[in-house]
Coordinates of C-alpha atoms and ligand atoms in Angstrom, one line a residue:
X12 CA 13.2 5.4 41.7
X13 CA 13.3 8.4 39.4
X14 CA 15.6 11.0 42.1
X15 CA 17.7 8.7 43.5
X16 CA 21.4 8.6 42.3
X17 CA 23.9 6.1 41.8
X18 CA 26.7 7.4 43.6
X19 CA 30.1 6.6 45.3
X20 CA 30.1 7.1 48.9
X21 CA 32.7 7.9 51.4
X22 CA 33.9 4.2 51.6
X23 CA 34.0 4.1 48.2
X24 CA 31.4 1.2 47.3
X25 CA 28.1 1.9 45.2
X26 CA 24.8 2.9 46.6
X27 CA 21.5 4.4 45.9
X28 CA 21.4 8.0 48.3
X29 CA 18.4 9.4 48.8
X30 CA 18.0 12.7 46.4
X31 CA 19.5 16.0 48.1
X32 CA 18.6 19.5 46.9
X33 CA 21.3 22.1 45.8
X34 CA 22.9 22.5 49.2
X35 CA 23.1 19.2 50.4
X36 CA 20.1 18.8 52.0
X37 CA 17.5 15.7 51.3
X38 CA 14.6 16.7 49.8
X39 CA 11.4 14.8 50.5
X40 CA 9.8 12.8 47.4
X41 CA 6.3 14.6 46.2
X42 CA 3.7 12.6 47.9
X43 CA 1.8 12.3 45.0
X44 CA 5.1 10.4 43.5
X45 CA 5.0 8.3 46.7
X46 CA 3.4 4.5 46.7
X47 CA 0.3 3.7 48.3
X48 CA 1.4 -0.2 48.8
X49 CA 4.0 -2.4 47.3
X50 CA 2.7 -5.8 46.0
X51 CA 5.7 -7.7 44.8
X52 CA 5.5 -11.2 43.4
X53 CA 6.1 -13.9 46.0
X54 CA 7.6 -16.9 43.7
X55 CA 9.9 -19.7 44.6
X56 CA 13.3 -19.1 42.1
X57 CA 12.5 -22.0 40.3
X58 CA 9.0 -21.1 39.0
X59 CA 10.6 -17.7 37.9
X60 CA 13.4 -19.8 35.9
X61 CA 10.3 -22.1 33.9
X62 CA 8.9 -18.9 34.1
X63 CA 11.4 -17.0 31.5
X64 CA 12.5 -20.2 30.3
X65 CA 8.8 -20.9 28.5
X66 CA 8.3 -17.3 27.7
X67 CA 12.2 -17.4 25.7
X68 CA 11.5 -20.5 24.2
X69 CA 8.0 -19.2 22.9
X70 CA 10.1 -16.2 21.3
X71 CA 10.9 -16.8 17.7
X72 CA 14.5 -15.5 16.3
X73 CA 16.9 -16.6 13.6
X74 CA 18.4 -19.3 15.5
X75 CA 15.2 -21.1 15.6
X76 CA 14.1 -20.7 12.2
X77 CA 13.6 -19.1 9.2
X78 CA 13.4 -15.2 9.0
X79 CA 12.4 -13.6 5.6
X80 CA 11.6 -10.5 6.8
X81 CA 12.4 -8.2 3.8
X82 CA 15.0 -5.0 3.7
X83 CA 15.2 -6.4 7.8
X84 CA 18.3 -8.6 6.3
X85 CA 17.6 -11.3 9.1
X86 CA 20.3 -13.5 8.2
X87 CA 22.4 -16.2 10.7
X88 CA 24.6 -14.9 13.4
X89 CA 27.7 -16.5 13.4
X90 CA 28.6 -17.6 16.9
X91 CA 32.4 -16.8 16.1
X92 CA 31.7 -13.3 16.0
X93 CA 29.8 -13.8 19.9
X94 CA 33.0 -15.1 20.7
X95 CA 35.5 -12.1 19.4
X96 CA 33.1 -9.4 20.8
X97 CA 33.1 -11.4 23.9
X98 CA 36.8 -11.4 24.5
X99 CA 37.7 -9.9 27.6
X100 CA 39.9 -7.2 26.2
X101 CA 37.1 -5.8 24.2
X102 CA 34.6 -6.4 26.7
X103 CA 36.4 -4.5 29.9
X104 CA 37.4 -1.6 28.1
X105 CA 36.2 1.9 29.2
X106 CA 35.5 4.5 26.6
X107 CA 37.5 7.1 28.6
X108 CA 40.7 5.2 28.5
X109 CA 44.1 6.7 27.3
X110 CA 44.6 5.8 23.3
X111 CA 47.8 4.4 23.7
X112 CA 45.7 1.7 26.2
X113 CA 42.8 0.8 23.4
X114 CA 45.3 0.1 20.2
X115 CA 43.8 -2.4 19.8
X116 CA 40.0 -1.4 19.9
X117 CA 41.4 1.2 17.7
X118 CA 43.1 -1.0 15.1
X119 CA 40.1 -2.7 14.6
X120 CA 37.6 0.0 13.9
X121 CA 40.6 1.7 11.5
X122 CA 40.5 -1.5 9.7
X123 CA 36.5 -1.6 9.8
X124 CA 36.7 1.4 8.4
X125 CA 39.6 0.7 5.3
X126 CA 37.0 -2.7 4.6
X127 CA 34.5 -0.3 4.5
X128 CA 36.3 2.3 2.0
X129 CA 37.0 -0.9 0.3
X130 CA 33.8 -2.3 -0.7
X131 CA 32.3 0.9 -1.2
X132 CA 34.6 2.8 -3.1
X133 CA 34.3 6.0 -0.4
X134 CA 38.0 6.6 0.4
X135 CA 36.4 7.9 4.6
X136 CA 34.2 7.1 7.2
X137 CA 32.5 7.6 10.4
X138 CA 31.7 4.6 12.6
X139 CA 29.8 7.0 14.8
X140 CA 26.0 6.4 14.0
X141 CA 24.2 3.8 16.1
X142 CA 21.5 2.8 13.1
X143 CA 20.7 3.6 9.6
X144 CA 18.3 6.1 10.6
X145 CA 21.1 7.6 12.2
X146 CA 23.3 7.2 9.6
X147 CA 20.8 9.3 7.6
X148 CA 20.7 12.1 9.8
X149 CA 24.5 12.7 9.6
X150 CA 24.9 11.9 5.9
X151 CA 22.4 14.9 5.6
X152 CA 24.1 16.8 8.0
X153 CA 27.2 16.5 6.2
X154 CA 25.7 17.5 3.1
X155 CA 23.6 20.6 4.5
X156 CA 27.2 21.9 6.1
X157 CA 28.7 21.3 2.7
X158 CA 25.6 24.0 1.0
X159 CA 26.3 26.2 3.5
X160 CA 30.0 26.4 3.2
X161 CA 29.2 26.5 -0.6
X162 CA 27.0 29.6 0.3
X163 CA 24.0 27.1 -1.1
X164 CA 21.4 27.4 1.5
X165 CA 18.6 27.7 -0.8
X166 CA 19.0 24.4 -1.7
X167 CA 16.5 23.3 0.5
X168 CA 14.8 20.3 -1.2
X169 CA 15.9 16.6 -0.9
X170 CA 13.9 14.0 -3.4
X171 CA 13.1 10.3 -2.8
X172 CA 11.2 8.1 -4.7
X173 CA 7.9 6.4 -3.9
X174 CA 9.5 3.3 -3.0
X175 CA 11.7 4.6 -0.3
X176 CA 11.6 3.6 3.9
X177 CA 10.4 5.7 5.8
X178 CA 13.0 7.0 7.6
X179 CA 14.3 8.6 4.1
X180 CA 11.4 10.9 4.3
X181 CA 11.9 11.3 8.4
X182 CA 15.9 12.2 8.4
X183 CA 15.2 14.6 6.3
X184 CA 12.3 16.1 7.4
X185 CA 13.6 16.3 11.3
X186 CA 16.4 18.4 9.3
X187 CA 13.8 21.1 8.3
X188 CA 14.4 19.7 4.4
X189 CA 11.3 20.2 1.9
X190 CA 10.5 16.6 0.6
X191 CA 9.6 16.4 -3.2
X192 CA 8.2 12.1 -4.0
X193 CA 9.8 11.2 -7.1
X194 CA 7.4 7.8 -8.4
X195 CA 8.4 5.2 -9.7
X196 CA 8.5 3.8 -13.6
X197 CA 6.9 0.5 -14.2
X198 CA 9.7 -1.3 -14.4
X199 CA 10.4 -0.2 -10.8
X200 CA 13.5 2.6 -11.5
X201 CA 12.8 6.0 -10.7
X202 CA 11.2 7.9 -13.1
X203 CA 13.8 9.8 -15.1
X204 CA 11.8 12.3 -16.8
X205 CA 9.8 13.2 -13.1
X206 CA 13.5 13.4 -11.8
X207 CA 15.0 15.7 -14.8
X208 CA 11.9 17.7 -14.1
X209 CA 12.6 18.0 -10.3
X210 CA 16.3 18.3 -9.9
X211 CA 16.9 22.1 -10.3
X212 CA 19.0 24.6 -8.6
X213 CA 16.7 24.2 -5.4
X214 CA 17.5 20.7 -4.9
X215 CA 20.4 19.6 -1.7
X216 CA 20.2 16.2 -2.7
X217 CA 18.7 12.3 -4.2
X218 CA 18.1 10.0 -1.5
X219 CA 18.3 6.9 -3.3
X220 CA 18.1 2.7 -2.3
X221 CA 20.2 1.1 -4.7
X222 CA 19.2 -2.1 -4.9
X223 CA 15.9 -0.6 -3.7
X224 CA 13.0 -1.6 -1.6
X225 CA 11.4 -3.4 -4.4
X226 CA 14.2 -5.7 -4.5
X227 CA 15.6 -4.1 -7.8
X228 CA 18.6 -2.7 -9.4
X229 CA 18.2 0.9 -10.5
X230 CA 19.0 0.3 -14.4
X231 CA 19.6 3.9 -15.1
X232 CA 21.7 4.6 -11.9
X233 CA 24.6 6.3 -13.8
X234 CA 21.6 9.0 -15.9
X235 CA 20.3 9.2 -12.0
X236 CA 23.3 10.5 -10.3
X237 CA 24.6 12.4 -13.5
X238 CA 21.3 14.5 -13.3
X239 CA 21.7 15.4 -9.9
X240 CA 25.4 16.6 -9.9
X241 CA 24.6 18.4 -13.5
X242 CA 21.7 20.2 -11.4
X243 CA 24.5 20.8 -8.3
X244 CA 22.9 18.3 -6.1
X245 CA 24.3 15.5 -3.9
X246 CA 23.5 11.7 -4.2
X247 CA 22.6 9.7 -0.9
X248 CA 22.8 6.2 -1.1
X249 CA 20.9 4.1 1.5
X250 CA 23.5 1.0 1.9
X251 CA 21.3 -0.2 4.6
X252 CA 21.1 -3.2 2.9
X253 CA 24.5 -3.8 0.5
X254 CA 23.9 -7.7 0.5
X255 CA 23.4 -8.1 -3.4
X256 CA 26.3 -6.1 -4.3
X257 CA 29.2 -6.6 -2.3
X258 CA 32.4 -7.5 -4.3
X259 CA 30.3 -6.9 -7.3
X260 CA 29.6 -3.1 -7.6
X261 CA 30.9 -0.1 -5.0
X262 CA 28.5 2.6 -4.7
X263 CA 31.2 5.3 -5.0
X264 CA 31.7 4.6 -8.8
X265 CA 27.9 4.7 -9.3
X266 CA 27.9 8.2 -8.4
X267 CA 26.7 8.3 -5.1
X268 CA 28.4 11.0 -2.5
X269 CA 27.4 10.0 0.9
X270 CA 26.2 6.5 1.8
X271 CA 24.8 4.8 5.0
X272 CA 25.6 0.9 5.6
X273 CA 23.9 -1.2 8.7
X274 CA 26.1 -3.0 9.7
X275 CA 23.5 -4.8 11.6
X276 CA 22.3 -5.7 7.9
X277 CA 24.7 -6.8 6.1
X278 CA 27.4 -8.1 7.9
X279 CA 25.5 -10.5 10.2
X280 CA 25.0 -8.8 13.9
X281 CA 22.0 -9.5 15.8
X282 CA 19.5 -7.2 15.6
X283 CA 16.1 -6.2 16.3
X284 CA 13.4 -4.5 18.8
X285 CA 15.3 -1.4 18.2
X286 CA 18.6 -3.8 19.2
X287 CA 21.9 -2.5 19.1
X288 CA 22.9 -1.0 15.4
X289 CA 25.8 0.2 13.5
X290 CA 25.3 2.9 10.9
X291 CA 28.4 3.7 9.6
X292 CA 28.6 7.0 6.7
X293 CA 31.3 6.9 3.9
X294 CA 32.0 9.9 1.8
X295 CA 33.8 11.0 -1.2
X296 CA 36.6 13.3 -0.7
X297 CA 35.1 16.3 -1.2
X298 CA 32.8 15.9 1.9
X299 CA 35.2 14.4 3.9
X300 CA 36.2 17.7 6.4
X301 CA 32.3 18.0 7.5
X302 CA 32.6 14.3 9.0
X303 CA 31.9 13.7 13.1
X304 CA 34.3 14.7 14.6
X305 CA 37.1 12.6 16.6
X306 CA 37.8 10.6 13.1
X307 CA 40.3 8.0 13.2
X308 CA 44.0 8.7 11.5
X309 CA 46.8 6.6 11.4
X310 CA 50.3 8.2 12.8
X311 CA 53.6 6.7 12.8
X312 CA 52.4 3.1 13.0
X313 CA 49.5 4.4 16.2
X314 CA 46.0 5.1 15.8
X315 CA 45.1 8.0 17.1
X316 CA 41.5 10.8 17.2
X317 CA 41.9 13.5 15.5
X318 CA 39.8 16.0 16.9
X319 CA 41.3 19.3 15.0
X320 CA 38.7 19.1 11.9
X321 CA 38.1 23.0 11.7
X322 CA 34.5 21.6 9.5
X323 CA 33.5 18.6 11.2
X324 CA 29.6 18.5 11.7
X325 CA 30.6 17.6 15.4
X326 CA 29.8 14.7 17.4
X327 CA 26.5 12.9 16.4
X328 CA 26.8 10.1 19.0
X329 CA 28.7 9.8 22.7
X330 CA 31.9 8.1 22.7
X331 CA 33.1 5.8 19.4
X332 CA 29.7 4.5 18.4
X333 CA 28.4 0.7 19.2
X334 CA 31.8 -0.8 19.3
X335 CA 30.1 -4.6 20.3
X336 CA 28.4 -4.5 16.4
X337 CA 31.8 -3.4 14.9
X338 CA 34.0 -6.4 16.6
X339 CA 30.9 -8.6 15.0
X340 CA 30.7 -7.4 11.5
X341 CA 34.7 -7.4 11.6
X342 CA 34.5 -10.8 12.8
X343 CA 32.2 -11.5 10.2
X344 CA 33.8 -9.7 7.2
X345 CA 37.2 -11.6 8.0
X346 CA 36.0 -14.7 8.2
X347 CA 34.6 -15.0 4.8
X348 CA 37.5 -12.8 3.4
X349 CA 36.9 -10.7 0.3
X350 CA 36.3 -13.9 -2.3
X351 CA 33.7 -15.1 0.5
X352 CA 31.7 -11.5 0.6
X353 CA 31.0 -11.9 -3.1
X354 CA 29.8 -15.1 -2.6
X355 CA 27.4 -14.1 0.2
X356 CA 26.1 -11.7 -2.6
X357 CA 26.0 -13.8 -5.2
X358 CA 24.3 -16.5 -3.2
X359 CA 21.4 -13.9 -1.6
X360 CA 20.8 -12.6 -5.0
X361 CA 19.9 -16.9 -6.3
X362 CA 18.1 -16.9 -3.5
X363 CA 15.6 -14.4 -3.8
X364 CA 15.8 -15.6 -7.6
X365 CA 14.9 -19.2 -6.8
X366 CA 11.7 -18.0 -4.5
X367 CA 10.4 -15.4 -7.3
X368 CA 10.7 -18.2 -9.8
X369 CA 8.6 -20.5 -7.1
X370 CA 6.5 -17.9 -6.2
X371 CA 5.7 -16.9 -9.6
X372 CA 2.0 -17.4 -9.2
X373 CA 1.2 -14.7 -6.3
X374 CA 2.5 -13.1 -8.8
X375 CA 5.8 -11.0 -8.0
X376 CA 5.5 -7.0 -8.1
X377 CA 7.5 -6.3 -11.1
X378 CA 8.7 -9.6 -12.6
X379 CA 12.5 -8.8 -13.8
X380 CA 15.3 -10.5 -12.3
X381 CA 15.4 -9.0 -8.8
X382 CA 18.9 -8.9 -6.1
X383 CA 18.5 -9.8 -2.3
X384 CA 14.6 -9.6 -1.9
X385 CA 11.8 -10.5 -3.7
X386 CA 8.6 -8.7 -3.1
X387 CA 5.4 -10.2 -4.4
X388 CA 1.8 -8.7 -4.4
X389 CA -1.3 -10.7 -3.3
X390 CA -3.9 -8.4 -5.1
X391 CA -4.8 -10.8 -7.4
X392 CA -5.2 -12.9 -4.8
X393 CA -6.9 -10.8 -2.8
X394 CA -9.6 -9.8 -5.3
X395 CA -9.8 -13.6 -6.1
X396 CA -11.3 -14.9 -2.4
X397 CA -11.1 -11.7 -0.3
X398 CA -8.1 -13.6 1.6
X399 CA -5.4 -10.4 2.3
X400 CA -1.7 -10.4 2.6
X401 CA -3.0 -9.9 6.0
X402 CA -4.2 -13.1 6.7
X403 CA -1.5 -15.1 4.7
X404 CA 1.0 -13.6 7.0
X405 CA -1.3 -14.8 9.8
X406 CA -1.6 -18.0 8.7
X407 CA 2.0 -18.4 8.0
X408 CA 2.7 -18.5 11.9
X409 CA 0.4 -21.5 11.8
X410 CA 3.1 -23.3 10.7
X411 CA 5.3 -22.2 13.5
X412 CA 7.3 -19.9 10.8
X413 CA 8.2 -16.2 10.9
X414 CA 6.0 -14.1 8.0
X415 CA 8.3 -12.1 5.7
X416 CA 7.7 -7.8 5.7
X417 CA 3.9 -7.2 4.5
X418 CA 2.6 -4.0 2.7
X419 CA 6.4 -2.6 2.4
X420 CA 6.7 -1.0 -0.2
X421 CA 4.0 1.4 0.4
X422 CA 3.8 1.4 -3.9
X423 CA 3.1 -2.5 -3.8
X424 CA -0.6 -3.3 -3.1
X425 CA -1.1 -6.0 -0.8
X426 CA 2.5 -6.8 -0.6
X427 CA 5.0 -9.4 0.6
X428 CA 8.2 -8.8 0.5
X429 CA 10.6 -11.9 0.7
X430 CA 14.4 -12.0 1.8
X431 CA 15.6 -15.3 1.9
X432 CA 19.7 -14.4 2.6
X433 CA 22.6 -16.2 1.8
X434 CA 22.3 -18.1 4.7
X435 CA 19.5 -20.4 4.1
X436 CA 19.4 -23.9 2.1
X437 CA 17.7 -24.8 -0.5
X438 CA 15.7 -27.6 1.8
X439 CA 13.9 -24.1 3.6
X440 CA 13.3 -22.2 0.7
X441 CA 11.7 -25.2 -0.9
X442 CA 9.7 -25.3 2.1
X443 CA 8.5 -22.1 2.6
X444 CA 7.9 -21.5 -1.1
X445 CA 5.7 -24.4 -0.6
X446 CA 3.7 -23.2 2.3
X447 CA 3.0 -20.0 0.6
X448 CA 1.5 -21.8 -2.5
X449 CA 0.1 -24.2 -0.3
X450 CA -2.3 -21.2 2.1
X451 CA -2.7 -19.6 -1.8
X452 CA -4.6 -22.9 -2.5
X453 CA -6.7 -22.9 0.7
X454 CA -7.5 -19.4 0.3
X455 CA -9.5 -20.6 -2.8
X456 CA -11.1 -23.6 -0.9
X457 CA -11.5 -22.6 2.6
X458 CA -10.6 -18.7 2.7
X459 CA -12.5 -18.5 6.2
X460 CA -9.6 -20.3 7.4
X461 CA -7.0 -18.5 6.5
X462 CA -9.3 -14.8 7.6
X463 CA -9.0 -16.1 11.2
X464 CA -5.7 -17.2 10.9
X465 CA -3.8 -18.0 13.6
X466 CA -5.4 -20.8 15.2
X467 CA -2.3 -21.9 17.2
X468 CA -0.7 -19.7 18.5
X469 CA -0.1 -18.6 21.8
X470 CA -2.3 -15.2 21.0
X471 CA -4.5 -14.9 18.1
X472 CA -5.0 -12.1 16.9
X473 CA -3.7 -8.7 18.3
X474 CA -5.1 -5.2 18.5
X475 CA -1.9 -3.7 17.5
X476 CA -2.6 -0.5 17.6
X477 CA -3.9 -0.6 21.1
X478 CA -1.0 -2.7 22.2
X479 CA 1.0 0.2 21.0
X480 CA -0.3 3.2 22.3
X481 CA -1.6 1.6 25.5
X482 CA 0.9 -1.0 26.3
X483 CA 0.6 -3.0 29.3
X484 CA 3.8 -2.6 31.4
X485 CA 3.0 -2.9 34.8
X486 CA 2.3 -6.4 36.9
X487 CA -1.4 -6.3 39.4
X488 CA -0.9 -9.0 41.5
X489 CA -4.9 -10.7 41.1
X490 CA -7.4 -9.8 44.0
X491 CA -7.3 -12.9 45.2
X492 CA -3.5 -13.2 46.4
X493 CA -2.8 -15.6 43.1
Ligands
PLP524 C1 16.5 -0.9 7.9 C2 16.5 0.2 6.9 C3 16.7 1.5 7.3 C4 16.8 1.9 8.7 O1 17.8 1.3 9.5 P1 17.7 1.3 11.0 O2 19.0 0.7 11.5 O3 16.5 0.5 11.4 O4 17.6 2.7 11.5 C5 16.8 2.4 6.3 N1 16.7 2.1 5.0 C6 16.5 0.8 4.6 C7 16.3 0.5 3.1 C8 16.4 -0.2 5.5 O5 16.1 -1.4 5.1

């Protein structure tokens, strides 16, 4: 398959043409490239439907049940946003049509984008960045083109604290940044002595998750920022999840500079197995001119790309971004309406409260009220019966329900790390909270049980490294012709 080409022929339909070299000419496949023998699957279409049909039905996603997976934000999918990104006017649009054709397409990611500066404080944005990760990568990018315009290229150092995910650490690294680890206080902020003592005339910039992965309001976020800027540093924000504090705080007046949201989070899109994301990056004015360039501007009642940004970092993503998760967290965002989005915080932040209160025995990390995820340690446990958080999660899906994140944060021994969302009653939490107590209990009495956990499931227990680095992808059809 790999040579051929999708191409329009003479009569102008579709068809797969056999390679050709730089004149024309077809050039013959390497034979080594070449199949010895073709064994396709001979099945009757029906067996192929019960086929799929049992495998999707075995698959286990928020529509089936409960999804705590923490700092994933698994929260319900709204089927009204399927149905506005599935209209046909969004759906049949080509990304090289004329603008005055997509005014509508365009409307809607200019408004995105207003909502956006609205709950964040951060008067521009780029919609451009398919993930958080990606997000990352331009919010850094930004700032880097900002040092060098400022003629402040040795500032080469970008600190994160301990608790961070890993793609802090990554984005900055793939950017040829030094990485200095700022730990963590015991009462989960960032240590603000460590960070006085770091943040000098070396450093580009704070990447900081406020809430962060411990679930956790930074107390001391306006001392945080207000040593960075005093030391000529920028503040990141990772927004990747901004479900505790929309309608309640905006990180622009917290100090932050540049800040990352997933959409895929927060506003309710499907995601997952490196699905389809949204990672869009607000800024303050200041760093506005290095944004991706085309940026969206509103002229005499149109929407047009302007592409004449002398500064612009360039493009960091083909066309407009993933338009499909825009239309959804749109969808999402005007449904509830402002009054509603502060309730979706408010309620994710009881949430996570009522399970840490449940939960209080396995014990939780750092016990202080906590936002949109609550993240427990099961060392005591642990050192108790020899049970891990391992083997919890394992036992868990038992029960036919989905674990929440285990041993993230890297700081947190043995840890679980619980994100309930807004979207979840009281009747599931109560249920899941019980479940956890419940394999606790068993640990004690029966902790062999809970080791070889799972017991019903359709595999037990995988080799996951293996299954990782030698996946396999590729159907034998048995010896025997079955
Ligand atoms: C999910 C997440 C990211 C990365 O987002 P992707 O869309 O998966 O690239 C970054 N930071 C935090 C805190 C996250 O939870």
């Amino acid at each position: 398959m790999t040579n051929l080409i999708f191409e329009k022929s003479r009569n102008g339909r579709r068809g797969v043409i056999p390679p050709r070299g730089t004149a024309g000419e077809p050039i013959a496949l390497p034979k080594e490239a070449l199949r010895k023998s073709l064994h396709l699957p001979e099945l009757g279409e029906v067996d192929v439907v019960r086929h799929f049909t049992e495998l999707a039905s075995r698959n286990y996603n928020v529509d089936k049940g409960f999804y705590p997976l923490g700092s994933c934000t698994m929260k319900y999918n709204p089927k009204i946003n399927e149905d506005a990104a599935n209209q046909e006017g969004f759906l049949r649009l080509h990304p090289l049509q004329e603008e005055d054709e997509t005014q509508g397409a365009m409307r809607l990611m200019y408004t995105l984008s207003t909502m956006l500066s609205e709950i964040t404080g951060f008067p521009a944005f780029t919609l451009q960045p398919a993930a958080g990760a990606h997000g990352e990568l331009t919010g850094l990018l930004i700032i880097k083109a900002a040092l060098k315009d400022k003629n402040e290229t040795r500032r080469n150092r970008i600190l994160i604290p301990d608790s961070a995910h890993g793609t802090n650490p990554a984005s900055a690294a793939a950017l040829g940044f030094e990485i200095v680890e700022i730990p963590s206080d015991g009462r989960g902020n960032i240590s603000l002595d460590l960070l006085a003592a770091e943040a000098d005339d070396r450093t580009a910039a704070l990447m900081l998750t406020n809430p962060s992965t411990l679930g956790l309001f930074e107390e001391n976020i306006l001392q945080v920022t207000k040593i960075i800027h005093d030391a000529g540093g920028y503040v990141y924000g990772d927004g990747a999840n901004l479900n505790a504090i929309v309608g309640i705080t905006r990180p622009a007046d917290l100090g932050f500079d540049v800040l990352h949201i997933n959409l895929h989070k927060t506003f309710a899109t499907p995601h997952g197995s490196g699905g389809p994301g949204s990672g869009p990056v607000g800024v303050t004015k200041d760093l506005e001119p290095y944004l991706p360039a085309p940026i969206l501007v509103k002229k005499g009642g149109r929407i047009r790309l302007d592409y004449n940004r002398e500064k612009s970092i360039g493009r960091v993503r083909s066309y407009f971004g993933n338009f499909g998760v825009m239309v959804r967290a749109y969808a999402y965002m005007r449904s509830l309406g402002g009054r509603g989005l502060k309730r979706m915080s408010e309620q994710a932040v009881l949430s996570a409260n009522y399970m840490r209160v449940k939960l209080k025995d396995y014990p939780p990390a750092i016990d202080r009220t906590c936002m949109h995820e609550v993240v427990l340690t099961g060392k005591p446990l642990a050192d108790e019966t020899g049970v891990h958080t391992l083997d919890v999660a394992k036992s868990l899906l038992d029960y036919g329900v989905h674990a929440p994140t285990i041993y993230f944060p890297l700081i947190v021994p043995e840890a679980l790390m619980i994100e309930p969302t807004e979207t979840e009653n009281k009747d599931t939490l109560d249920a899941y909270a019980e479940l956890l107590l419940k394999i606790r209990q068993e640990a004690k009495t029966n902790p062999e049980k809970i080791k070889t956990a799972p017991h019903n499931t359709p595999v037990r227990r995988l080799n996951e490294t293996q299954a990782a680095r030698n996946p396999v992808l590729r159907w034998t059809p048995k010896k025997n012709g079955g």
